GROMACS .gro file of C-alpha atoms in nm:
model
   86
    1UNK     CA    1   0.175  10.771   5.758
    2UNK     CA    2   0.158  11.136   5.853
    3UNK     CA    3  -0.221  11.129   5.874
    4UNK     CA    4  -0.400  11.135   6.207
    5UNK     CA    5  -0.702  10.973   6.043
    6UNK     CA    6  -0.500  10.680   5.907
    7UNK     CA    7  -0.340  10.617   6.246
    8UNK     CA    8  -0.685  10.617   6.409
    9UNK     CA    9  -0.810  10.363   6.156
   10UNK     CA   10  -0.502  10.151   6.219
   11UNK     CA   11  -0.567  10.177   6.593
   12UNK     CA   12  -0.926  10.060   6.550
   13UNK     CA   13  -0.817   9.762   6.338
   14UNK     CA   14  -0.573   9.652   6.608
   15UNK     CA   15  -0.832   9.719   6.880
   16UNK     CA   16  -1.092   9.503   6.704
   17UNK     CA   17  -0.830   9.227   6.676
   18UNK     CA   18  -0.760   9.266   7.050
   19UNK     CA   19  -0.398   9.360   6.983
   20UNK     CA   20  -0.403   9.633   7.243
   21UNK     CA   21  -0.031   9.704   7.238
   22UNK     CA   22  -0.031   9.791   6.868
   23UNK     CA   23  -0.362   9.974   6.904
   24UNK     CA   24  -0.213  10.184   7.184
   25UNK     CA   25   0.085  10.277   6.969
   26UNK     CA   26  -0.137  10.370   6.673
   27UNK     CA   27  -0.367  10.587   6.885
   28UNK     CA   28  -0.063  10.751   7.046
   29UNK     CA   29   0.070  10.837   6.702
   30UNK     CA   30  -0.268  10.980   6.598
   31UNK     CA   31  -0.275  11.190   6.913
   32UNK     CA   32   0.078  11.318   6.854
   33UNK     CA   33  -0.018  11.433   6.504
   34UNK     CA   34  -0.328  11.616   6.626
   35UNK     CA   35  -0.301  11.744   6.982
   36UNK     CA   36  -0.672  11.834   6.979
   37UNK     CA   37  -0.764  11.469   6.921
   38UNK     CA   38  -0.855  11.383   7.279
   39UNK     CA   39  -1.044  11.072   7.171
   40UNK     CA   40  -0.726  10.914   7.033
   41UNK     CA   41  -0.540  11.005   7.351
   42UNK     CA   42  -0.812  10.838   7.559
   43UNK     CA   43  -0.804  10.528   7.338
   44UNK     CA   44  -0.424  10.521   7.368
   45UNK     CA   45  -0.462  10.516   7.746
   46UNK     CA   46  -0.737  10.253   7.739
   47UNK     CA   47  -0.543  10.023   7.508
   48UNK     CA   48  -0.219  10.072   7.702
   49UNK     CA   49  -0.409   9.973   8.015
   50UNK     CA   50  -0.545   9.660   7.849
   51UNK     CA   51  -0.199   9.576   7.715
   52UNK     CA   52  -0.050   9.601   8.065
   53UNK     CA   53   0.154   9.916   7.997
   54UNK     CA   54   0.042  10.096   8.310
   55UNK     CA   55   0.293  10.381   8.291
   56UNK     CA   56   0.186  10.486   7.942
   57UNK     CA   57  -0.178  10.432   8.031
   58UNK     CA   58  -0.158  10.649   8.341
   59UNK     CA   59   0.023  10.933   8.161
   60UNK     CA   60  -0.234  10.941   7.880
   61UNK     CA   61  -0.534  10.905   8.109
   62UNK     CA   62  -0.413  11.180   8.343
   63UNK     CA   63  -0.396  11.417   8.044
   64UNK     CA   64  -0.742  11.311   7.926
   65UNK     CA   65  -0.893  11.354   8.273
   66UNK     CA   66  -0.867  11.731   8.226
   67UNK     CA   67  -1.147  11.710   7.965
   68UNK     CA   68  -1.501  11.682   8.098
   69UNK     CA   69  -1.610  11.434   7.832
   70UNK     CA   70  -1.351  11.174   7.940
   71UNK     CA   71  -1.287  11.269   8.302
   72UNK     CA   72  -1.499  11.002   8.473
   73UNK     CA   73  -1.383  10.718   8.247
   74UNK     CA   74  -1.017  10.819   8.265
   75UNK     CA   75  -1.019  10.853   8.643
   76UNK     CA   76  -1.207  10.523   8.673
   77UNK     CA   77  -0.939  10.341   8.473
   78UNK     CA   78  -0.662  10.502   8.676
   79UNK     CA   79  -0.839  10.393   8.995
   80UNK     CA   80  -0.875  10.035   8.863
   81UNK     CA   81  -0.503  10.021   8.781
   82UNK     CA   82  -0.413  10.146   9.127
   83UNK     CA   83  -0.646   9.891   9.291
   84UNK     CA   84  -0.481   9.607   9.097
   85UNK     CA   85  -0.138   9.705   9.232
   86UNK     CA   86  -0.249   9.670   9.595
   0.00000   0.00000   0.00000
């Protein structure tokens, strides 16, 4: 679909089913359709992290960290990922 809203709904369905890889992809698609949708970008990063896709997670979370509302949570997740690699 070409609807940001439908991709977000799809992301939430996958998230609730703990299919974080598909949730990450859906939230990434939502974010690409609406570049102002920082929430979907954050959820993309969170789900990518939970799915084990650290590269995608880090890229998304670094972008989100520029926004005050998500800064602490995004930087916290990035820090957790870095700690796990040690």
